[in-house]
PDB file of C-alpha atoms and ligand atoms in Angstrom:
ATOM      1  CA  MET A   1      16.341   3.521  -1.912  1.00 58.00           C
ATOM      2  CA  ALA A   2      14.122   6.170  -3.509  1.00 73.00           C
ATOM      3  CA  ALA A   3      10.828   5.125  -5.020  1.00 85.00           C
ATOM      4  CA  ARG A   4      10.619   4.888  -8.811  1.00 93.00           C
ATOM      5  CA  LEU A   5       7.229   5.891 -10.185  1.00 96.00           C
ATOM      6  CA  HIS A   6       6.039   4.711 -13.601  1.00 97.00           C
ATOM      7  CA  ILE A   7       2.716   5.833 -15.012  1.00 98.00           C
ATOM      8  CA  TYR A   8       1.414   4.016 -18.073  1.00 98.00           C
ATOM      9  CA  PRO A   9      -1.522   5.026 -20.285  1.00 97.00           C
ATOM     10  CA  SER A  10      -3.586   1.927 -19.653  1.00 97.00           C
ATOM     11  CA  ARG A  11      -4.198  -0.761 -17.077  1.00 97.00           C
ATOM     12  CA  GLU A  12      -3.234  -3.300 -19.721  1.00 98.00           C
ATOM     13  CA  GLU A  13       0.204  -1.742 -20.118  1.00 98.00           C
ATOM     14  CA  VAL A  14       0.689  -1.660 -16.347  1.00 98.00           C
ATOM     15  CA  ILE A  15      -0.039  -5.383 -16.234  1.00 98.00           C
ATOM     16  CA  ASP A  16       2.352  -6.120 -19.096  1.00 98.00           C
ATOM     17  CA  ARG A  17       5.168  -4.060 -17.550  1.00 98.00           C
ATOM     18  CA  ALA A  18       4.610  -5.743 -14.173  1.00 98.00           C
ATOM     19  CA  ARG A  19       4.678  -9.158 -15.842  1.00 98.00           C
ATOM     20  CA  GLN A  20       7.996  -8.372 -17.495  1.00 98.00           C
ATOM     21  CA  LEU A  21       9.516  -7.036 -14.268  1.00 98.00           C
ATOM     22  CA  ILE A  22       8.502 -10.187 -12.393  1.00 98.00           C
ATOM     23  CA  LEU A  23      10.057 -12.385 -15.076  1.00 98.00           C
ATOM     24  CA  ASP A  24      13.249 -10.306 -15.005  1.00 98.00           C
ATOM     25  CA  LYS A  25      13.469 -10.540 -11.204  1.00 98.00           C
ATOM     26  CA  ALA A  26      12.793 -14.268 -11.334  1.00 98.00           C
ATOM     27  CA  GLU A  27      15.589 -14.846 -13.840  1.00 98.00           C
ATOM     28  CA  ALA A  28      18.066 -12.856 -11.742  1.00 98.00           C
ATOM     29  CA  ALA A  29      17.054 -14.519  -8.458  1.00 98.00           C
ATOM     30  CA  ILE A  30      17.298 -18.009  -9.911  1.00 98.00           C
ATOM     31  CA  GLN A  31      20.703 -17.240 -11.420  1.00 98.00           C
ATOM     32  CA  GLN A  32      22.017 -15.780  -8.157  1.00 98.00           C
ATOM     33  CA  ARG A  33      20.309 -17.940  -5.532  1.00 97.00           C
ATOM     34  CA  GLY A  34      18.726 -20.869  -7.313  1.00 97.00           C
ATOM     35  CA  ARG A  35      15.171 -19.843  -6.451  1.00 98.00           C
ATOM     36  CA  PHE A  36      12.689 -16.964  -6.712  1.00 98.00           C
ATOM     37  CA  THR A  37      10.510 -16.027  -3.736  1.00 98.00           C
ATOM     38  CA  LEU A  38       7.475 -13.986  -4.757  1.00 98.00           C
ATOM     39  CA  ALA A  39       4.703 -12.739  -2.444  1.00 98.00           C
ATOM     40  CA  LEU A  40       1.400 -12.002  -4.179  1.00 98.00           C
ATOM     41  CA  SER A  41      -1.214  -9.375  -3.528  1.00 98.00           C
ATOM     42  CA  GLY A  42      -4.918 -10.048  -3.703  1.00 97.00           C
ATOM     43  CA  GLY A  43      -7.920  -8.048  -4.791  1.00 95.00           C
ATOM     44  CA  ASN A  44      -8.925  -7.467  -8.399  1.00 96.00           C
ATOM     45  CA  THR A  45      -6.036  -5.555  -9.972  1.00 98.00           C
ATOM     46  CA  PRO A  46      -3.481  -8.386 -10.088  1.00 98.00           C
ATOM     47  CA  LYS A  47      -5.839 -11.019 -11.548  1.00 98.00           C
ATOM     48  CA  PRO A  48      -4.988 -10.211 -15.215  1.00 98.00           C
ATOM     49  CA  LEU A  49      -1.318 -10.217 -14.220  1.00 98.00           C
ATOM     50  CA  TYR A  50      -1.656 -13.739 -12.851  1.00 99.00           C
ATOM     51  CA  GLU A  51      -3.561 -14.767 -15.983  1.00 98.00           C
ATOM     52  CA  ALA A  52      -0.696 -13.393 -18.105  1.00 98.00           C
ATOM     53  CA  LEU A  53       1.891 -15.278 -16.033  1.00 98.00           C
ATOM     54  CA  ALA A  54      -0.087 -18.475 -16.635  1.00 98.00           C
ATOM     55  CA  GLN A  55       0.840 -18.129 -20.327  1.00 98.00           C
ATOM     56  CA  GLU A  56       4.564 -18.044 -19.599  1.00 98.00           C
ATOM     57  CA  SER A  57       7.031 -20.920 -19.837  1.00 98.00           C
ATOM     58  CA  GLN A  58       9.226 -20.734 -16.766  1.00 98.00           C
ATOM     59  CA  PRO A  59      11.293 -23.064 -14.530  1.00 98.00           C
ATOM     60  CA  TRP A  60       8.342 -23.027 -12.139  1.00 98.00           C
ATOM     61  CA  GLU A  61      10.093 -25.544  -9.894  1.00 98.00           C
ATOM     62  CA  ARG A  62      12.447 -22.696  -8.943  1.00 98.00           C
ATOM     63  CA  TRP A  63       9.584 -20.353  -8.062  1.00 98.00           C
ATOM     64  CA  HIS A  64       8.134 -20.178  -4.521  1.00 98.00           C
ATOM     65  CA  ILE A  65       4.800 -18.418  -4.236  1.00 98.00           C
ATOM     66  CA  PHE A  66       3.622 -16.688  -1.055  1.00 98.00           C
ATOM     67  CA  TRP A  67       0.923 -14.138  -0.239  1.00 98.00           C
ATOM     68  CA  GLY A  68       1.268 -10.744   1.410  1.00 98.00           C
ATOM     69  CA  ASP A  69      -2.139 -11.146   2.949  1.00 98.00           C
ATOM     70  CA  GLU A  70      -5.194 -13.353   3.075  1.00 98.00           C
ATOM     71  CA  ARG A  71      -8.776 -12.990   4.096  1.00 97.00           C
ATOM     72  CA  PHE A  72      -9.657 -15.272   7.023  1.00 97.00           C
ATOM     73  CA  VAL A  73     -11.808 -17.502   4.845  1.00 97.00           C
ATOM     74  CA  PRO A  74     -11.416 -21.039   3.468  1.00 97.00           C
ATOM     75  CA  ALA A  75      -9.270 -21.417   0.344  1.00 96.00           C
ATOM     76  CA  ASP A  76     -12.371 -22.219  -1.720  1.00 97.00           C
ATOM     77  CA  HIS A  77     -14.208 -19.077  -0.554  1.00 97.00           C
ATOM     78  CA  PRO A  78     -14.837 -16.505  -3.335  1.00 97.00           C
ATOM     79  CA  ASP A  79     -12.937 -13.883  -1.286  1.00 96.00           C
ATOM     80  CA  SER A  80      -9.791 -16.026  -0.971  1.00 98.00           C
ATOM     81  CA  ASN A  81      -6.661 -14.431  -2.417  1.00 98.00           C
ATOM     82  CA  GLN A  82      -5.114 -17.883  -2.588  1.00 98.00           C
ATOM     83  CA  GLY A  83      -8.123 -19.171  -4.501  1.00 98.00           C
ATOM     84  CA  MET A  84      -8.012 -16.306  -6.993  1.00 98.00           C
ATOM     85  CA  ALA A  85      -4.306 -16.825  -7.779  1.00 98.00           C
ATOM     86  CA  ARG A  86      -4.717 -20.588  -8.071  1.00 98.00           C
ATOM     87  CA  ASP A  87      -7.639 -20.245 -10.471  1.00 98.00           C
ATOM     88  CA  ALA A  88      -6.010 -17.489 -12.562  1.00 98.00           C
ATOM     89  CA  TRP A  89      -2.470 -18.918 -12.653  1.00 98.00           C
ATOM     90  CA  LEU A  90      -1.161 -21.630 -10.385  1.00 98.00           C
ATOM     91  CA  ASN A  91      -3.611 -24.323 -11.441  1.00 98.00           C
ATOM     92  CA  GLN A  92      -2.574 -23.736 -15.050  1.00 98.00           C
ATOM     93  CA  ILE A  93       1.179 -24.380 -14.610  1.00 98.00           C
ATOM     94  CA  GLN A  94       3.428 -27.247 -13.548  1.00 98.00           C
ATOM     95  CA  ILE A  95       4.625 -25.965 -10.186  1.00 98.00           C
ATOM     96  CA  PRO A  96       5.315 -28.357  -7.306  1.00 98.00           C
ATOM     97  CA  ALA A  97       2.578 -28.159  -4.689  1.00 98.00           C
ATOM     98  CA  GLU A  98       5.203 -27.624  -1.994  1.00 98.00           C
ATOM     99  CA  ASN A  99       6.324 -24.450  -3.788  1.00 98.00           C
ATOM    100  CA  ILE A 100       3.009 -22.788  -3.038  1.00 98.00           C
ATOM    101  CA  HIS A 101       2.912 -21.308   0.468  1.00 98.00           C
ATOM    102  CA  PRO A 102      -0.507 -19.820   1.157  1.00 98.00           C
ATOM    103  CA  LEU A 103      -1.352 -18.036   4.363  1.00 98.00           C
ATOM    104  CA  GLU A 104      -3.394 -20.888   5.812  1.00 98.00           C
ATOM    105  CA  THR A 105      -6.697 -19.987   7.460  1.00 98.00           C
ATOM    106  CA  GLU A 106      -7.651 -23.323   8.996  1.00 96.00           C
ATOM    107  CA  ALA A 107      -6.738 -22.418  12.583  1.00 96.00           C
ATOM    108  CA  ALA A 108      -9.534 -21.734  15.067  1.00 96.00           C
ATOM    109  CA  THR A 109      -8.756 -18.024  15.316  1.00 97.00           C
ATOM    110  CA  PRO A 110      -6.998 -15.412  13.156  1.00 97.00           C
ATOM    111  CA  ALA A 111      -4.316 -14.990  15.835  1.00 97.00           C
ATOM    112  CA  ALA A 112      -3.619 -18.722  15.882  1.00 98.00           C
ATOM    113  CA  ALA A 113      -3.476 -18.707  12.091  1.00 98.00           C
ATOM    114  CA  ALA A 114      -1.014 -15.814  12.117  1.00 98.00           C
ATOM    115  CA  ALA A 115       1.258 -17.709  14.502  1.00 98.00           C
ATOM    116  CA  ALA A 116       1.056 -20.930  12.487  1.00 98.00           C
ATOM    117  CA  ASN A 117       1.850 -19.133   9.224  1.00 98.00           C
ATOM    118  CA  GLU A 118       4.735 -17.312  10.833  1.00 96.00           C
ATOM    119  CA  ALA A 119       6.173 -20.632  11.979  1.00 96.00           C
ATOM    120  CA  HIS A 120       5.958 -21.975   8.422  1.00 96.00           C
ATOM    121  CA  LEU A 121       7.673 -18.912   7.005  1.00 96.00           C
ATOM    122  CA  ARG A 122      10.429 -19.072   9.624  1.00 95.00           C
ATOM    123  CA  GLU A 123      10.992 -22.714   8.731  1.00 95.00           C
ATOM    124  CA  PHE A 124      11.141 -21.944   5.011  1.00 97.00           C
ATOM    125  CA  PHE A 125      13.546 -19.038   5.501  1.00 96.00           C
ATOM    126  CA  ALA A 126      15.457 -21.047   8.140  1.00 91.00           C
ATOM    127  CA  ALA A 127      15.146 -18.219  10.643  1.00 83.00           C
ATOM    128  CA  ALA A 128      15.839 -19.117  14.239  1.00 78.00           C
ATOM    129  CA  SER A 129      14.032 -16.069  15.599  1.00 77.00           C
ATOM    130  CA  PRO A 130      11.408 -13.544  14.448  1.00 68.00           C
ATOM    131  CA  GLN A 131      14.127 -10.914  14.284  1.00 77.00           C
ATOM    132  CA  GLU A 132      15.905 -12.741  11.464  1.00 86.00           C
ATOM    133  CA  TRP A 133      13.602 -11.111   8.947  1.00 92.00           C
ATOM    134  CA  PRO A 134      12.831 -12.970   5.700  1.00 95.00           C
ATOM    135  CA  ARG A 135      13.974 -11.408   2.467  1.00 96.00           C
ATOM    136  CA  PHE A 136      11.502 -12.008  -0.361  1.00 98.00           C
ATOM    137  CA  ASP A 137      12.869 -11.437  -3.852  1.00 98.00           C
ATOM    138  CA  LEU A 138       9.728  -9.592  -4.908  1.00 98.00           C
ATOM    139  CA  MET A 139       6.814  -8.333  -2.830  1.00 98.00           C
ATOM    140  CA  LEU A 140       3.840  -7.537  -5.074  1.00 98.00           C
ATOM    141  CA  LEU A 141       1.498  -5.053  -3.407  1.00 98.00           C
ATOM    142  CA  GLY A 142      -1.647  -3.151  -4.241  1.00 98.00           C
ATOM    143  CA  MET A 143      -3.513  -0.347  -2.556  1.00 98.00           C
ATOM    144  CA  GLY A 144      -7.168  -0.081  -1.707  1.00 97.00           C
ATOM    145  CA  GLU A 145      -9.156   3.117  -2.188  1.00 96.00           C
ATOM    146  CA  ASP A 146      -8.950   3.571   1.596  1.00 96.00           C
ATOM    147  CA  GLY A 147      -5.162   3.385   1.378  1.00 96.00           C
ATOM    148  CA  HIS A 148      -4.668  -0.101   2.792  1.00 97.00           C
ATOM    149  CA  THR A 149      -1.872  -2.287   1.484  1.00 98.00           C
ATOM    150  CA  ALA A 150      -1.791  -6.040   2.002  1.00 98.00           C
ATOM    151  CA  SER A 151      -4.192  -6.171   4.953  1.00 97.00           C
ATOM    152  CA  LEU A 152      -2.531  -3.305   6.782  1.00 97.00           C
ATOM    153  CA  PHE A 153      -5.303  -0.771   7.178  1.00 96.00           C
ATOM    154  CA  PRO A 154      -4.603   2.884   7.885  1.00 94.00           C
ATOM    155  CA  LYS A 155      -4.546   3.959  11.529  1.00 91.00           C
ATOM    156  CA  THR A 156      -4.743   0.378  12.824  1.00 93.00           C
ATOM    157  CA  ALA A 157      -2.529  -1.378  15.333  1.00 93.00           C
ATOM    158  CA  ALA A 158      -1.299  -3.792  12.645  1.00 95.00           C
ATOM    159  CA  LEU A 159       0.776  -0.952  11.195  1.00 95.00           C
ATOM    160  CA  GLN A 160       2.776  -0.785  14.420  1.00 94.00           C
ATOM    161  CA  VAL A 161       3.570  -4.509  14.711  1.00 96.00           C
ATOM    162  CA  CYS A 162       7.334  -4.834  14.430  1.00 95.00           C
ATOM    163  CA  ASP A 163       8.139  -8.003  16.390  1.00 95.00           C
ATOM    164  CA  ARG A 164       6.224 -10.510  14.279  1.00 96.00           C
ATOM    165  CA  TRP A 165       6.249 -11.559  10.647  1.00 97.00           C
ATOM    166  CA  VAL A 166       2.519 -12.209  10.347  1.00 98.00           C
ATOM    167  CA  THR A 167      -0.247 -10.397  12.182  1.00 98.00           C
ATOM    168  CA  VAL A 168      -4.007  -9.974  12.096  1.00 98.00           C
ATOM    169  CA  GLY A 169      -5.451  -7.104  10.077  1.00 96.00           C
ATOM    170  CA  GLN A 170      -9.066  -6.013  10.284  1.00 89.00           C
ATOM    171  CA  LYS A 171     -11.304  -4.673   7.540  1.00 84.00           C
ATOM    172  CA  ALA A 172     -14.603  -3.754   9.200  1.00 82.00           C
ATOM    173  CA  ASP A 173     -15.856  -7.097  10.529  1.00 87.00           C
ATOM    174  CA  GLN A 174     -13.573  -9.205   8.345  1.00 92.00           C
ATOM    175  CA  PRO A 175     -10.371 -10.416  10.013  1.00 96.00           C
ATOM    176  CA  ARG A 176      -7.398 -10.907   7.740  1.00 97.00           C
ATOM    177  CA  LEU A 177      -3.847 -12.233   7.899  1.00 98.00           C
ATOM    178  CA  THR A 178      -1.053  -9.956   6.745  1.00 98.00           C
ATOM    179  CA  LEU A 179       2.699  -9.746   6.543  1.00 98.00           C
ATOM    180  CA  THR A 180       3.977  -6.920   8.715  1.00 98.00           C
ATOM    181  CA  ILE A 181       5.761  -3.726   7.728  1.00 97.00           C
ATOM    182  CA  PRO A 182       9.240  -5.010   8.701  1.00 96.00           C
ATOM    183  CA  VAL A 183       8.784  -8.044   6.439  1.00 97.00           C
ATOM    184  CA  LEU A 184       7.625  -5.908   3.522  1.00 97.00           C
ATOM    185  CA  ASN A 185      10.606  -3.623   4.082  1.00 97.00           C
ATOM    186  CA  GLN A 186      13.062  -6.504   3.933  1.00 96.00           C
ATOM    187  CA  ALA A 187      12.103  -7.393   0.376  1.00 97.00           C
ATOM    188  CA  ARG A 188      14.728  -7.059  -2.352  1.00 97.00           C
ATOM    189  CA  CYS A 189      12.073  -5.408  -4.494  1.00 98.00           C
ATOM    190  CA  VAL A 190       8.648  -4.007  -3.593  1.00 98.00           C
ATOM    191  CA  LEU A 191       6.376  -3.498  -6.585  1.00 98.00           C
ATOM    192  CA  PHE A 192       3.116  -1.596  -6.173  1.00 98.00           C
ATOM    193  CA  VAL A 193       0.641  -2.187  -8.990  1.00 98.00           C
ATOM    194  CA  VAL A 194      -2.268   0.262  -8.649  1.00 98.00           C
ATOM    195  CA  ALA A 195      -4.940   1.254 -11.143  1.00 98.00           C
ATOM    196  CA  GLY A 196      -8.145   3.257 -11.212  1.00 98.00           C
ATOM    197  CA  ALA A 197      -9.209   6.817 -10.489  1.00 98.00           C
ATOM    198  CA  ASP A 198     -10.508   5.853  -7.037  1.00 98.00           C
ATOM    199  CA  LYS A 199      -6.912   5.371  -5.870  1.00 98.00           C
ATOM    200  CA  ASN A 200      -5.694   8.785  -7.050  1.00 98.00           C
ATOM    201  CA  PRO A 201      -6.720  10.953  -4.063  1.00 96.00           C
ATOM    202  CA  ILE A 202      -4.701   8.925  -1.574  1.00 95.00           C
ATOM    203  CA  LEU A 203      -1.809   8.543  -3.992  1.00 96.00           C
ATOM    204  CA  GLN A 204      -1.756  12.349  -4.257  1.00 94.00           C
ATOM    205  CA  GLU A 205      -1.403  12.498  -0.453  1.00 92.00           C
ATOM    206  CA  ILE A 206       1.248   9.837  -0.314  1.00 93.00           C
ATOM    207  CA  PHE A 207       3.358  11.347  -3.086  1.00 92.00           C
ATOM    208  CA  ALA A 208       2.879  14.852  -1.737  1.00 89.00           C
ATOM    209  CA  ASP A 209       5.176  13.559   0.996  1.00 71.00           C
ATOM    210  CA  SER A 210       4.643  16.721   3.002  1.00 69.00           C
ATOM    211  CA  SER A 211       1.295  15.537   4.282  1.00 71.00           C
ATOM    212  CA  ALA A 212       1.366  14.290   7.858  1.00 79.00           C
ATOM    213  CA  VAL A 213      -1.742  12.332   6.943  1.00 79.00           C
ATOM    214  CA  ALA A 214       0.261  10.308   4.442  1.00 76.00           C
ATOM    215  CA  ALA A 215       2.247   8.788   7.287  1.00 81.00           C
ATOM    216  CA  SER A 216      -0.829   6.848   8.351  1.00 88.00           C
ATOM    217  CA  TYR A 217      -0.947   4.946   5.085  1.00 94.00           C
ATOM    218  CA  PRO A 218       1.156   1.777   4.921  1.00 95.00           C
ATOM    219  CA  ALA A 219       2.335   2.667   1.407  1.00 94.00           C
ATOM    220  CA  ALA A 220       3.861   5.835   2.845  1.00 91.00           C
ATOM    221  CA  ILE A 221       5.793   3.978   5.533  1.00 90.00           C
ATOM    222  CA  ILE A 222       6.971   1.075   3.425  1.00 93.00           C
ATOM    223  CA  GLN A 223      10.587   2.031   2.785  1.00 92.00           C
ATOM    224  CA  PRO A 224      12.274  -1.170   1.636  1.00 92.00           C
ATOM    225  CA  GLU A 225      16.030  -1.677   1.817  1.00 85.00           C
ATOM    226  CA  GLY A 226      15.756  -2.835  -1.772  1.00 93.00           C
ATOM    227  CA  GLU A 227      13.976  -1.359  -4.762  1.00 97.00           C
ATOM    228  CA  LEU A 228      10.615   0.382  -4.471  1.00 97.00           C
ATOM    229  CA  LEU A 229       8.688   0.570  -7.722  1.00 98.00           C
ATOM    230  CA  TRP A 230       5.229   1.956  -8.421  1.00 98.00           C
ATOM    231  CA  MET A 231       3.404   1.063 -11.618  1.00 98.00           C
ATOM    232  CA  LEU A 232       0.204   3.073 -12.060  1.00 98.00           C
ATOM    233  CA  ASP A 233      -2.262   3.530 -14.863  1.00 98.00           C
ATOM    234  CA  GLY A 234      -3.091   7.057 -16.028  1.00 98.00           C
ATOM    235  CA  GLU A 235      -6.177   7.331 -13.825  1.00 98.00           C
ATOM    236  CA  ALA A 236      -4.455   6.320 -10.598  1.00 98.00           C
ATOM    237  CA  GLY A 237      -1.394   8.387 -11.454  1.00 98.00           C
ATOM    238  CA  ALA A 238      -3.138  11.555 -12.628  1.00 97.00           C
ATOM    239  CA  GLY A 239      -1.172  14.614 -11.566  1.00 95.00           C
ATOM    240  CA  LEU A 240       1.654  12.683  -9.917  1.00 94.00           C
ATOM    241  CA  GLY A 241       4.348  13.162 -12.552  1.00 79.00           C
ATOM    242  CA  GLN A 242       6.871  10.448 -13.317  1.00 67.00           C
ATOM    243  CA  ASN A 243      10.363  10.240 -11.925  1.00 57.00           C
TER     244      ASN A 243
HETATM  245  C1  LIG B   1      -6.576  -7.757  -0.528  1.00 84.80           C
HETATM  246  C2  LIG B   1      -5.338  -7.237  -1.184  1.00 84.80           C
HETATM  247  C3  LIG B   1      -5.332  -5.757  -0.990  1.00 84.80           C
HETATM  248  C4  LIG B   1      -5.448  -5.173  -2.377  1.00 84.80           C
HETATM  249  C5  LIG B   1      -6.208  -3.879  -2.317  1.00 84.80           C
HETATM  250  C6  LIG B   1      -6.494  -3.360  -3.727  1.00 84.80           C
HETATM  251  O1  LIG B   1      -6.528  -8.831   0.079  1.00 84.80           O
HETATM  252  O2  LIG B   1      -7.600  -7.071  -0.699  1.00 84.80           O
HETATM  253  O3  LIG B   1      -4.187  -7.854  -0.927  1.00 84.80           O
HETATM  254  O4  LIG B   1      -4.274  -5.242  -0.302  1.00 84.80           O
HETATM  255  O5  LIG B   1      -4.173  -4.987  -2.944  1.00 84.80           O
HETATM  256  O6  LIG B   1      -7.429  -4.115  -1.636  1.00 84.80           O
HETATM  257  O7  LIG B   1      -7.464  -4.196  -4.282  1.00 84.80           O
HETATM  258  P1  LIG B   1      -7.975  -3.958  -5.782  1.00 84.80           P
HETATM  259  O8  LIG B   1      -6.829  -4.304  -6.649  1.00 84.80           O
HETATM  260  O9  LIG B   1      -9.133  -4.906  -5.909  1.00 84.80           O
HETATM  261  O10 LIG B   1      -8.377  -2.502  -5.866  1.00 84.80           O
END
């Protein structure tokens, strides 16, 4: 399905539009399947979105919260994506603890953690084999100024992993856990929320589409079977033109 690109004047409007889309997708998923499976992104951009969701009144017991990636740090570490979302949102709402499915980082090595998290996901999605790919209702993603998405960094081996659900990504000397491209592509809806002028140069490459370089960025090779939506602020989206 072709990507839909929305550029809004301000970061605040991007956050509000993303909040509304998530609520709309949650309502539809709960009506159709009795639950809403949402995978979160980390970093700084989504924090106000999580803070806005904390103000909502929702059937949180029907929501299941996952993460697209996690730094290989304890949950109480300042870099933890899980920790950020819990502080900004999940600790403020009545959601059953068992509905929160972080990418655990307690294993001795990142590879062992990836395997353990994959086993949990396969159990949740009742998949007998890795090839029965999970279908998240909404996959919330961001993009770093180097073009990484989740913890899939450009030109790294993690981009090529297609026989596992969870793999190890590497940012410099910091190992990370990340869902793999096939899992992202199975989502019913992929929503990129990206803001800031520092993201514009790579977005220009990705949306130029003709650039062979773009193919090395995960955002350029994420082609979900479901919807693909981009929500950008004016700085990130400068010169891209809406569609
Ligand atoms: C992470 C995120 C990552 C994030 C980008 C953008 O763990 O860092 O999941 O993929 O989306 O790094 O981060 P900012 O929103 O802080 O620019």
